[in-house]
Coordinates of C-alpha atoms in Angstrom, one line a residue:
M1 CA 100.3 92.7 32.9
G2 CA 104.4 91.7 32.5
I3 CA 105.5 90.2 28.9
G4 CA 109.4 89.6 30.1
L5 CA 110.9 92.9 30.4
L6 CA 107.8 94.6 29.2
T7 CA 104.7 95.8 31.6
A8 CA 101.6 97.2 29.5
V9 CA 99.7 100.3 30.8
I10 CA 96.0 99.8 29.5
V11 CA 95.0 103.7 29.2
P12 CA 91.0 104.0 29.1
H13 CA 89.5 106.5 27.3
L14 CA 90.9 110.1 28.0
S15 CA 88.2 113.4 27.5
E16 CA 90.7 116.2 28.5
K17 CA 93.8 116.7 26.1
R18 CA 95.9 118.1 29.1
Y19 CA 95.4 114.1 29.7
I20 CA 96.1 112.9 26.6
A21 CA 99.3 115.4 26.0
F22 CA 100.3 113.9 29.6
A23 CA 99.7 110.2 28.5
Y24 CA 101.5 110.7 25.3
R25 CA 104.9 113.0 27.1
E26 CA 105.1 109.6 29.5
A27 CA 105.2 106.9 27.3
D28 CA 108.2 105.4 25.5
F29 CA 105.9 104.0 22.1
F30 CA 102.5 103.9 21.1
A31 CA 100.4 100.4 20.8
F32 CA 97.6 100.5 18.1
P33 CA 97.3 97.1 16.9
S34 CA 93.6 97.3 15.3
L35 CA 91.7 95.3 13.4
E36 CA 90.4 98.4 11.1
E37 CA 90.1 102.0 11.5
G38 CA 89.3 104.6 9.1
S39 CA 91.2 107.6 10.0
P40 CA 93.6 106.6 13.0
L41 CA 94.1 110.2 14.1
V42 CA 95.1 108.7 17.5
T43 CA 98.3 107.4 15.1
Y44 CA 99.0 111.5 13.6
E45 CA 98.8 112.5 17.7
A46 CA 101.1 109.6 18.9
M47 CA 103.9 110.4 16.1
A48 CA 103.5 114.2 16.2
N49 CA 104.6 113.8 20.1
G50 CA 107.5 111.6 18.6
L51 CA 106.3 108.4 19.8
P52 CA 107.6 104.9 17.5
V53 CA 104.1 103.2 16.8
L54 CA 103.8 99.6 16.9
T55 CA 100.4 98.9 14.5
S56 CA 99.0 97.1 12.2
P57 CA 98.1 97.3 8.1
M58 CA 94.8 98.0 9.1
G59 CA 95.5 100.3 12.0
A60 CA 97.8 102.9 10.4
G61 CA 99.4 100.7 8.0
G62 CA 99.4 103.6 5.8
V63 CA 100.8 105.9 7.5
V64 CA 103.4 104.5 9.6
R65 CA 106.5 103.0 7.9
D66 CA 107.9 99.7 9.2
G67 CA 110.8 99.8 10.7
K68 CA 111.2 103.6 10.2
D69 CA 108.5 105.0 12.1
G70 CA 107.7 101.9 13.9
I71 CA 106.7 98.3 13.6
I72 CA 103.7 96.6 11.7
V73 CA 102.6 93.3 12.3
S74 CA 99.6 91.2 12.0
P75 CA 97.3 91.9 14.9
Y76 CA 96.2 88.1 14.4
D77 CA 100.0 87.2 14.9
E78 CA 100.3 87.2 18.7
E79 CA 104.0 86.2 18.7
A80 CA 105.2 89.0 15.6
L81 CA 103.2 91.5 18.7
V82 CA 104.8 90.3 21.1
T83 CA 108.5 90.4 19.7
G84 CA 107.2 93.9 18.3
L85 CA 106.7 95.1 22.2
Q86 CA 110.0 93.3 23.1
Q87 CA 111.9 95.2 20.6
L88 CA 110.0 98.6 21.0
A89 CA 110.3 98.4 25.0
G90 CA 114.4 97.0 25.2
C91 CA 115.9 99.1 22.6
A92 CA 115.9 102.5 23.6
E93 CA 118.2 103.5 20.7
L94 CA 115.5 102.1 17.9
R95 CA 112.8 104.1 20.1
L96 CA 115.0 107.2 19.8
G97 CA 115.7 106.3 16.1
M98 CA 112.3 105.8 14.9
S99 CA 110.9 108.8 17.5
D100 CA 112.5 111.1 15.3
S101 CA 111.5 109.6 12.1
A102 CA 107.8 109.6 13.2
R103 CA 107.9 113.6 14.4
E104 CA 109.0 114.0 10.7
R105 CA 106.6 112.1 9.1
A106 CA 103.7 113.0 11.0
Q107 CA 104.0 116.3 9.4
E108 CA 103.1 115.3 6.2
F109 CA 99.5 114.5 8.0
T110 CA 98.3 117.8 9.7
W111 CA 94.8 119.2 9.4
E112 CA 96.2 122.0 6.5
K113 CA 97.6 119.3 4.7
L114 CA 95.0 116.7 4.7
H115 CA 92.3 118.8 4.4
G116 CA 93.3 122.4 3.2
G117 CA 91.7 121.8 0.1
A118 CA 88.8 120.9 1.2
L119 CA 88.5 123.8 3.7
S120 CA 88.9 126.2 1.5
W121 CA 86.5 125.3 -0.7
Y122 CA 83.7 125.2 1.7
S123 CA 84.9 128.8 2.9
K124 CA 84.4 129.8 -0.5
D125 CA 81.2 132.6 -0.5

């Protein structure tokens, strides 16, 4: 589906890690304008792979910092979605700056940092 200079690639469910890693390596950015997410694991993965993220406040707005690691838009605002996609697709310099920031930010959301306390509590005798 073409949107100006942007060509979207819709990726189906990928069940094997090698395919997931390949998809992240080949992508320029990650679009995840979800209406609701309990835990945006795919966003953590995308950011850890250095991908700027276009997301919604409900998708990963608490993880992605707007303008720094990616772009946060309302999933109901079609024009904002298109504009955000065009910005990320059309500006390699923007993506590069957000990429470095996203990779750094993802380090704040490792399993050890998020669940380390709970895991150590469960592992006590």
